[in-house]
mmCIF file of C-alpha atoms and ligand atoms in Angstrom:
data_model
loop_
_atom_site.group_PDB
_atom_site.id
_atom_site.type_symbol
_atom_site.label_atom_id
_atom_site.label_comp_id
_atom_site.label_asym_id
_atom_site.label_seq_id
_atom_site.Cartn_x
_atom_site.Cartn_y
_atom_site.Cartn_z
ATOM 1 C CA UNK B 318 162.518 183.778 105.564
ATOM 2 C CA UNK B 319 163.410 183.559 108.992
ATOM 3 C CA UNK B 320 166.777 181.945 108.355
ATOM 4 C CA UNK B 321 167.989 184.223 105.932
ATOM 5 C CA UNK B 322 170.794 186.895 107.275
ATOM 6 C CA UNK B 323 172.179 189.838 106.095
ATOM 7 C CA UNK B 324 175.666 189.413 105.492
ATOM 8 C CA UNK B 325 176.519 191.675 108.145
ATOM 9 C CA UNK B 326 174.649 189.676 110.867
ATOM 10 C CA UNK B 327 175.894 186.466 109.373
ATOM 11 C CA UNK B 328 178.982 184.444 110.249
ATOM 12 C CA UNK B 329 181.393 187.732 110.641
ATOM 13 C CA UNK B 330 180.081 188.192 113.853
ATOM 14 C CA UNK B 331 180.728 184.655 114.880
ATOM 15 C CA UNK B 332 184.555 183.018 115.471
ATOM 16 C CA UNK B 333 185.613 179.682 113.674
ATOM 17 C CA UNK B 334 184.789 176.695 114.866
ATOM 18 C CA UNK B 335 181.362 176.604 113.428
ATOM 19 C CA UNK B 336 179.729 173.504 114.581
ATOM 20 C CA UNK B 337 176.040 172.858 111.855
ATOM 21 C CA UNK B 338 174.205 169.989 113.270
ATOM 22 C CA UNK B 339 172.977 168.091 110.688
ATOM 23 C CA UNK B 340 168.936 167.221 111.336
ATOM 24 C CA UNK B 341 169.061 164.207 109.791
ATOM 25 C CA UNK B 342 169.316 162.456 112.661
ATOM 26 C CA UNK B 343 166.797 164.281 114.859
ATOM 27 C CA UNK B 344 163.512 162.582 115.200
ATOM 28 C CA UNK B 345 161.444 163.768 111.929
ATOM 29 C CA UNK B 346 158.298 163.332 114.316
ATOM 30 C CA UNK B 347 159.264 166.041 116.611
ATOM 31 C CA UNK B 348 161.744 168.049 114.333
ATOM 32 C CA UNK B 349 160.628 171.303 116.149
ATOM 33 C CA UNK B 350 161.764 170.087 119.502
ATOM 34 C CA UNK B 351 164.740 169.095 117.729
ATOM 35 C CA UNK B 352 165.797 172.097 116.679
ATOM 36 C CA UNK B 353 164.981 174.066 119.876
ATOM 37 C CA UNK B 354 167.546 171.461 121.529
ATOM 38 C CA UNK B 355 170.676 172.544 119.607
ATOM 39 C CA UNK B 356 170.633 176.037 120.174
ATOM 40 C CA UNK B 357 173.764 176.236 121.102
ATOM 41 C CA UNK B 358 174.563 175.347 116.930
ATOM 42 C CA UNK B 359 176.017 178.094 114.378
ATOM 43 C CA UNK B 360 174.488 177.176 111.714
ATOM 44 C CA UNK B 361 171.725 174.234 110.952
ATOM 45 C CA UNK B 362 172.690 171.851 108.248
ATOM 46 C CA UNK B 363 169.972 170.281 106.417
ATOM 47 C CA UNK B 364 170.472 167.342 104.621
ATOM 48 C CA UNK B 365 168.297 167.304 101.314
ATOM 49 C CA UNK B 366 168.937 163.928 99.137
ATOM 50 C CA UNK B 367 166.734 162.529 96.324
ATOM 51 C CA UNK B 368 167.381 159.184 96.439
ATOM 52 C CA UNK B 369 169.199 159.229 92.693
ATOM 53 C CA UNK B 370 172.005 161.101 93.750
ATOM 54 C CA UNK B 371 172.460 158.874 97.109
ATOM 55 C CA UNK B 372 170.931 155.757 97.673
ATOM 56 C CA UNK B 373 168.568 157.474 100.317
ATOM 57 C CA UNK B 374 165.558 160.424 100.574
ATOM 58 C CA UNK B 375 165.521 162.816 102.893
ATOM 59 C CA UNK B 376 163.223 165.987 102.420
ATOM 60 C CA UNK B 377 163.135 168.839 100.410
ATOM 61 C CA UNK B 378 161.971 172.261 100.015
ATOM 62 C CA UNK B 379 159.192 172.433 102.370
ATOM 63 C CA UNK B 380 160.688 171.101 105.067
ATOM 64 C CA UNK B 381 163.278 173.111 104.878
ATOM 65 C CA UNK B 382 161.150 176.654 104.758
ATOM 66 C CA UNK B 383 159.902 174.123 108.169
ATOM 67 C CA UNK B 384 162.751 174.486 109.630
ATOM 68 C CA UNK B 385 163.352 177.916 108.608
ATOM 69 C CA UNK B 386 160.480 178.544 110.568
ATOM 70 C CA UNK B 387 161.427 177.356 113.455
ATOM 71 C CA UNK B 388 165.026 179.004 114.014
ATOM 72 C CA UNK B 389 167.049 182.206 113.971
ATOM 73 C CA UNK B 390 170.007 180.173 112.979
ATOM 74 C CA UNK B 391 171.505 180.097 109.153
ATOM 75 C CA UNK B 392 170.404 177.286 107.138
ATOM 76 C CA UNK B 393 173.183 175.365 105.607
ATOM 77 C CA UNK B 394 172.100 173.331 103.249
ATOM 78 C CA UNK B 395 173.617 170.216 101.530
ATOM 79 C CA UNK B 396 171.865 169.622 97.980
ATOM 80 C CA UNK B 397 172.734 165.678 97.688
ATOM 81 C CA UNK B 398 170.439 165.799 94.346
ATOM 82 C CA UNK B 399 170.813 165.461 90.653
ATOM 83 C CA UNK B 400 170.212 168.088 88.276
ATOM 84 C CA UNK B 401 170.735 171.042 90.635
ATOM 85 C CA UNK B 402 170.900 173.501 88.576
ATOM 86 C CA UNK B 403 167.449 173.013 88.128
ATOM 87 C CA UNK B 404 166.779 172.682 92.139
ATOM 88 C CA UNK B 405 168.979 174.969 93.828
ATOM 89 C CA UNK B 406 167.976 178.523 93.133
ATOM 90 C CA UNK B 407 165.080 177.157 95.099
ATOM 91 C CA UNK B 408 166.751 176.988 98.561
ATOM 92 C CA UNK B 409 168.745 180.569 97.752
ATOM 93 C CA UNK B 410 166.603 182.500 100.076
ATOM 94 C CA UNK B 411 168.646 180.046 103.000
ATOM 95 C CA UNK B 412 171.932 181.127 104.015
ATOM 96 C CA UNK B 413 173.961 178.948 101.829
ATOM 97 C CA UNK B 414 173.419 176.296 99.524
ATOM 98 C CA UNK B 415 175.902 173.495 98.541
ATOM 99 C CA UNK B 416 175.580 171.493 96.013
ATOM 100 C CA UNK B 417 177.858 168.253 94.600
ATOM 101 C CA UNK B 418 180.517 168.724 91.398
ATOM 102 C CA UNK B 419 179.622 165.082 90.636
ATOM 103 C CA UNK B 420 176.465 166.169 89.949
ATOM 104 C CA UNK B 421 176.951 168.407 87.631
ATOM 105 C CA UNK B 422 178.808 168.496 83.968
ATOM 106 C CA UNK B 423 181.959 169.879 84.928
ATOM 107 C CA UNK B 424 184.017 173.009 86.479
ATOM 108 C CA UNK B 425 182.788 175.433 83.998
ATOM 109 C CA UNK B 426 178.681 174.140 85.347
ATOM 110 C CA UNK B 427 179.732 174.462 88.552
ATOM 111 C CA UNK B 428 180.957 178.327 88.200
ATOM 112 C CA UNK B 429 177.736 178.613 86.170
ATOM 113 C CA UNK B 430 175.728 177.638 89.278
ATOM 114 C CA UNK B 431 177.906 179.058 92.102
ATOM 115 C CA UNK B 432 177.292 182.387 90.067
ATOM 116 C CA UNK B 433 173.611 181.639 89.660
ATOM 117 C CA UNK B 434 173.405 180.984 93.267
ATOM 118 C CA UNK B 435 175.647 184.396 94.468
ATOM 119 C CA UNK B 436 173.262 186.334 92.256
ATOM 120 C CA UNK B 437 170.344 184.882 93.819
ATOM 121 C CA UNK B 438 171.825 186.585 97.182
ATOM 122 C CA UNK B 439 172.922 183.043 98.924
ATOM 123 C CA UNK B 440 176.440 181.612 99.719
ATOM 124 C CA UNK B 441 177.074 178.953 96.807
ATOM 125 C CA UNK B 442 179.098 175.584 98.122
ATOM 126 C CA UNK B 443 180.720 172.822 96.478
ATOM 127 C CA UNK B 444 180.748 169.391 98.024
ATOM 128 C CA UNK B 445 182.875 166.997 96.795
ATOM 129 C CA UNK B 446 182.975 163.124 97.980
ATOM 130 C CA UNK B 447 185.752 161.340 99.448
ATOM 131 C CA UNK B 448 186.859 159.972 95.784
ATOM 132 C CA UNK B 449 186.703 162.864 94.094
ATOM 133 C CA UNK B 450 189.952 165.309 93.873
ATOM 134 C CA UNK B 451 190.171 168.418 94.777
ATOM 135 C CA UNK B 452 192.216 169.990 92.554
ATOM 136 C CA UNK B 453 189.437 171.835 89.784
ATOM 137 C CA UNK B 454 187.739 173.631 92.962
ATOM 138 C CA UNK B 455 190.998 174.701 94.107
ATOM 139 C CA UNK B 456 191.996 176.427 90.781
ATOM 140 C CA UNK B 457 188.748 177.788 91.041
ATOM 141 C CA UNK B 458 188.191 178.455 94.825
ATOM 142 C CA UNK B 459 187.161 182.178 94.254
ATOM 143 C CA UNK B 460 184.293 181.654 92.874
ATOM 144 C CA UNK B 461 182.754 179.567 95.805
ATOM 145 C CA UNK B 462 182.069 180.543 99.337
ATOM 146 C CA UNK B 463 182.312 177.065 100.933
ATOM 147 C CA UNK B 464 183.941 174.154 99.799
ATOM 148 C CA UNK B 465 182.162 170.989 101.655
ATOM 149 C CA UNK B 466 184.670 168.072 101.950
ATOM 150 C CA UNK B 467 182.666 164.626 102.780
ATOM 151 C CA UNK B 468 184.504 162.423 105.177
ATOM 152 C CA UNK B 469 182.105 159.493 103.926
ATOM 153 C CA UNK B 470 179.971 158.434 101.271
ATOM 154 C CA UNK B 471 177.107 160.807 101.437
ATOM 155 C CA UNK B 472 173.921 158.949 102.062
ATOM 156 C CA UNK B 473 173.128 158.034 105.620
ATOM 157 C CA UNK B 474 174.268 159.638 109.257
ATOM 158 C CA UNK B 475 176.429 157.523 111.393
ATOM 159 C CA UNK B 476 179.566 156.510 108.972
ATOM 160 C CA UNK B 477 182.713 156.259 109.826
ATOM 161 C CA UNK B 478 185.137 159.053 109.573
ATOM 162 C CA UNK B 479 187.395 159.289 106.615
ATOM 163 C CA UNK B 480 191.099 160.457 108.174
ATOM 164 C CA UNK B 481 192.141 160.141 104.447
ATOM 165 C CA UNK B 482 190.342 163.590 103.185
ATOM 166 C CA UNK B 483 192.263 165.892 105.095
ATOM 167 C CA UNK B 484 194.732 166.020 102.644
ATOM 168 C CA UNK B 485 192.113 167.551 100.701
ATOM 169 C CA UNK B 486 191.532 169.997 103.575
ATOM 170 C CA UNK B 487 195.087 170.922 103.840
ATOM 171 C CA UNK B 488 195.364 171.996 100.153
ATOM 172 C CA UNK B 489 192.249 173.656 100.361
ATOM 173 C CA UNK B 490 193.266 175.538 103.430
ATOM 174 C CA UNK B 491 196.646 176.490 101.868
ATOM 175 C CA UNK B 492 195.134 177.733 98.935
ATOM 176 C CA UNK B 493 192.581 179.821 100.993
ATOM 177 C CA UNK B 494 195.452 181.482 102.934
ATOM 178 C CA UNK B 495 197.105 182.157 100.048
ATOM 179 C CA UNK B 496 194.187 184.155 98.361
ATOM 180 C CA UNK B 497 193.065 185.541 101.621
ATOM 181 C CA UNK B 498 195.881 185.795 103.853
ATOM 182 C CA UNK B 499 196.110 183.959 107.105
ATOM 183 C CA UNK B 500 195.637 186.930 109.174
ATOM 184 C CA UNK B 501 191.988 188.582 109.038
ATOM 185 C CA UNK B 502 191.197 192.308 110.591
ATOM 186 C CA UNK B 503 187.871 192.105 111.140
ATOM 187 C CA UNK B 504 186.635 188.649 111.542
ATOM 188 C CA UNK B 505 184.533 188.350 108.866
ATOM 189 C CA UNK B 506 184.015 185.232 106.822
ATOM 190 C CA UNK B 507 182.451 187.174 104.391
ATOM 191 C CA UNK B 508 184.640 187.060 100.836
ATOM 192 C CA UNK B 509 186.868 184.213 102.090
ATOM 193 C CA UNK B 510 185.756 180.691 101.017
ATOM 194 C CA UNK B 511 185.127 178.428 104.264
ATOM 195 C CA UNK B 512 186.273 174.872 104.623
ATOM 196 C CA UNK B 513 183.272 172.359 105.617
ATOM 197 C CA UNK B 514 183.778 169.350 107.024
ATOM 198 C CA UNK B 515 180.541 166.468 106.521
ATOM 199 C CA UNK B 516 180.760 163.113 108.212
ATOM 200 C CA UNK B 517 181.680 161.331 111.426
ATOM 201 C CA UNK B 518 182.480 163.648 112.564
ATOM 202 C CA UNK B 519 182.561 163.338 116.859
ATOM 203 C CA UNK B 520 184.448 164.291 119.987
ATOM 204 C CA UNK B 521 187.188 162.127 118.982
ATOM 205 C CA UNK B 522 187.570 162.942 115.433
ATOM 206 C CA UNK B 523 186.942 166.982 115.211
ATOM 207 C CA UNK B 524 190.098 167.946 116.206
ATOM 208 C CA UNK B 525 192.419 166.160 113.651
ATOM 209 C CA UNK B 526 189.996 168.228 111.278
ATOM 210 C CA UNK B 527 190.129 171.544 112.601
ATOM 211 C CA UNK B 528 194.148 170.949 112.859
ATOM 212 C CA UNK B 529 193.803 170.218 108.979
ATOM 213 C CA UNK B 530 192.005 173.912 108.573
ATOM 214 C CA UNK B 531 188.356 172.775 108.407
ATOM 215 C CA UNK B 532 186.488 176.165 109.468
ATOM 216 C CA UNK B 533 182.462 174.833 109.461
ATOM 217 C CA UNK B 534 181.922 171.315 111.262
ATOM 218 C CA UNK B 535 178.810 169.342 110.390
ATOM 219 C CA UNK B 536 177.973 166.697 112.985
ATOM 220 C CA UNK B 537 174.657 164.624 113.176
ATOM 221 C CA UNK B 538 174.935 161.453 114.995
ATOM 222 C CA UNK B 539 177.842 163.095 118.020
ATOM 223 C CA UNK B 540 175.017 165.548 118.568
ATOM 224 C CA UNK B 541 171.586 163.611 118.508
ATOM 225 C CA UNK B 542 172.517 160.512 119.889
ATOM 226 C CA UNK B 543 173.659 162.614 122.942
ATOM 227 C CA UNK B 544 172.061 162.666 125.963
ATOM 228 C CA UNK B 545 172.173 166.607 125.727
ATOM 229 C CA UNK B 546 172.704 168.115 122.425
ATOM 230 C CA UNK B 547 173.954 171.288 123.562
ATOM 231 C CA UNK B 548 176.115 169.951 125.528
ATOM 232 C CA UNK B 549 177.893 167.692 122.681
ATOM 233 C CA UNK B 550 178.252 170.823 120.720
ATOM 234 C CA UNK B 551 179.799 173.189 123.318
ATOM 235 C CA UNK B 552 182.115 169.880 123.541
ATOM 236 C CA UNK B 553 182.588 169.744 119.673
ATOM 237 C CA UNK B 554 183.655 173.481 119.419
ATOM 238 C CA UNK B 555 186.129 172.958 122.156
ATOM 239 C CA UNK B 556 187.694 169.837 121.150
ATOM 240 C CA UNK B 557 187.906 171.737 118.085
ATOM 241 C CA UNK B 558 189.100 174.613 119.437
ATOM 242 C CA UNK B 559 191.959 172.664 120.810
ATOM 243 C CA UNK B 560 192.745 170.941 117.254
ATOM 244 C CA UNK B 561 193.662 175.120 116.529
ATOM 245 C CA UNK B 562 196.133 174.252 119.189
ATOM 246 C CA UNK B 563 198.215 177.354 120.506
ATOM 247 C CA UNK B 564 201.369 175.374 119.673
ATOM 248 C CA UNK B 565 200.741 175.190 116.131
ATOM 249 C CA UNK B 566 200.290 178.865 115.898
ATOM 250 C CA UNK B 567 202.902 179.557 113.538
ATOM 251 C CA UNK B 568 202.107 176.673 111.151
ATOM 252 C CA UNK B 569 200.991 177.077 107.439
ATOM 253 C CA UNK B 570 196.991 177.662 107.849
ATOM 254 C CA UNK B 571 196.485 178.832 111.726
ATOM 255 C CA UNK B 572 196.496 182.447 111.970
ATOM 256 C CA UNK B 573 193.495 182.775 110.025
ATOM 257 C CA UNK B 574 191.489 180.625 112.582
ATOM 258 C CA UNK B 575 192.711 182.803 115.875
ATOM 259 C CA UNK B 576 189.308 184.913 114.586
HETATM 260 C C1 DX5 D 964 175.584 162.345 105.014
HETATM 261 C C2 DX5 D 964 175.125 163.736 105.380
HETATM 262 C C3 DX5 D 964 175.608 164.193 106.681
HETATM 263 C C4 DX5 D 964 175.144 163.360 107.851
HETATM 264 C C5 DX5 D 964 176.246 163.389 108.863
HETATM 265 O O1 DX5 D 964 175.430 162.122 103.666
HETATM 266 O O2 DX5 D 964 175.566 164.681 104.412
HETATM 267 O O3 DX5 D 964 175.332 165.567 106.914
HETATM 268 O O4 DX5 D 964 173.957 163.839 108.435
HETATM 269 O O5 DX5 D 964 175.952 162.484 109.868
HETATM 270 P P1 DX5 D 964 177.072 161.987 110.891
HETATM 271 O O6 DX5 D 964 177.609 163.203 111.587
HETATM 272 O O7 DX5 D 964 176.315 161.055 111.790
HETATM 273 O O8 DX5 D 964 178.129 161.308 110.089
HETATM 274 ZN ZN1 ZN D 965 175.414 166.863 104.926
#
C-alpha cells in the first residue's frame, strides 16, 4: 500500500502543524486531480461515513486503497461508521485509523479496538463529537495514538466551527505533556498521542486551535473551495504556526510544539 509508512519515515520526520485535507470536498469526479493539488498536505484525511452513524455516505474501502494509490502521503482516516470493530482492521494497512467512542460499547471496547488496531501495525484514533466528554480517553490516553476532537457534528464539510471544544483540547494537551513531557529530543511523534482537530476549521479559526495544543489540523472546505489548494494550506500551517505564538512559549502545553 502506497500510503502506508514505516514509522521511521512517518510523522517524526515532519514538525507540528500537520495540516490533513479532508477529500470530502474535492470533486469525487476527478479525485485524482484532487489529490495531486494538495501536495503541499501532511497527511490526507479521508472521510469514510455509512450513513447510520451520520446522516450522510461517503465511501469506503475501495476508494480509499484509490486514493492510496494515488499519493505518497499518510492516509488518515476518520471511520464515521457503526460497528467498527467489525470495519476497521480493514483500513489498518493506512497510516492511522480513527474511529468514534460513541460508536462503540464503552472505554474498555475502545482499548479493545485501539489494541486490535496497534497490533494490526496502524496508529489507532479516537474521535469524539462535540457533546461527548473527554474525560474516559483522557484516563486512558496511552493507549491511543490520536485523539480526534470534532469541532462540529460530523456529517457534512462546511460547518461552522465549534470555539467551545477547545476546552477539550486543553485537557487533552495537558494530559499529553504530562505523560510525555513538553520538551521532545528527537521530534518524533511516534509514542506520544497527537491532538486532531476536525471541522471548520479555516484561516481564521486554526490558530485559536493550535494555541489550545491541537497538533494534526483537518481542513476540507478552507482548502477546496480555494482558488489554490496549496496555497490555503501553506496559509493554514502558518496561521497555525503563529497560534504556537513565540510569546506563549512558556505556557502550560507549548514546548512540545517548538518540534
Ligand atoms: C465532517 C468530516 C470532516 C469534514 C471537514 O464530519 O469529518 O473531515 O470534511 O470539513 P470542513 O473543514 O469543511 O469543516
Ligand atoms: Zn473527518
Amino acid at each position: 500500500m502506497t500510503s502506508r509508512l514505516e514509522p521511521s519515515v512517518g510523522v517524526s520526520a515532519q514538525v507540528a502543524p500537520l495540516i490533513a485535507p479532508s477529500i470530502l470536498s474535492a470533486d469525487f469526479a476527478h479525485l485524482g486531480r484532487d489529490i495531486d493539488a494538495v501536495s503541499h498536505a501532511d497527511w490526507i484525511h479521508v472521510d469514510v461515513m455509512d450513513g447510520h452513524f451520520v446522516p450522510n455516505l461517503s465511501f469506503g474501502l475501495p476508494i480509499a486503497q484509490a486514493v492510496a494509490r494515488e499519493t505518497q502521503l499518510p492516509l488518515d482516516c476518520h471511520l464515521m461508521i457503526d460497528d467498527p470493530e467489525r470495519w476497521a482492521p480493514d483500513y489498518a494497512d493506512f497510516y492511522s485509523v480513527t474511529f468514534h467512542a460513541e460508536a462503540v460499547d464503552d472505554i474498555d471496547a475502545a482499548i479493545a479496538l485501539a489494541r486490535t488496531l496497534r497490533a494490526a501495525g496502524t496508529r489507532a484514533g479516537i474521535s469524539i463529537k462535540p457533546k461527548t466528554p473527554v474525560d474516559e480517553v483522557l484516563a486512558h490516553l496511552e493507549e491511543f495514538d490520536m485523539v480526534l476532537v470534532m469541532s462540529v457534528e460530523p456529517g457534512f464539510g462546511g460547518q461552522k466551527f465549534m470555539p467551545e471544544v477547545l476546552t477539550k483540547v486543553r485537557a487533552l494537551r495537558q494530559r499529553a505533556d504530562q505523560i510525555w513531557g513538553k520538551e521532545t529530543d528527537d521530534d518524533s511523534a511516534d509514542g506520544r498521542c497527537l491532538i486532531e482537530i476536525d471541522g471548520g476549521i479555516s484561516a481564521d479559526t486554526i490558530a485559536s486551535a493550535a494555541e489550545a495544543g491541537v497538533d494534526v489540523f483537518v481542513a476540507g472546505s478552507a482548502v477546496y473551495k480555494a482558488d489554490s489548494p496549496n496555497t490555503a494550506i501553506d496559509e493554514l500551517r502558518e496561521n497555525a504556526r503563529a497560534g504556537y505564538s513565540p510569546a506563549d512559549r512558556g505556557s502550560q502545553h507549548l514546548a512540545g510544539h517548538q518540534r
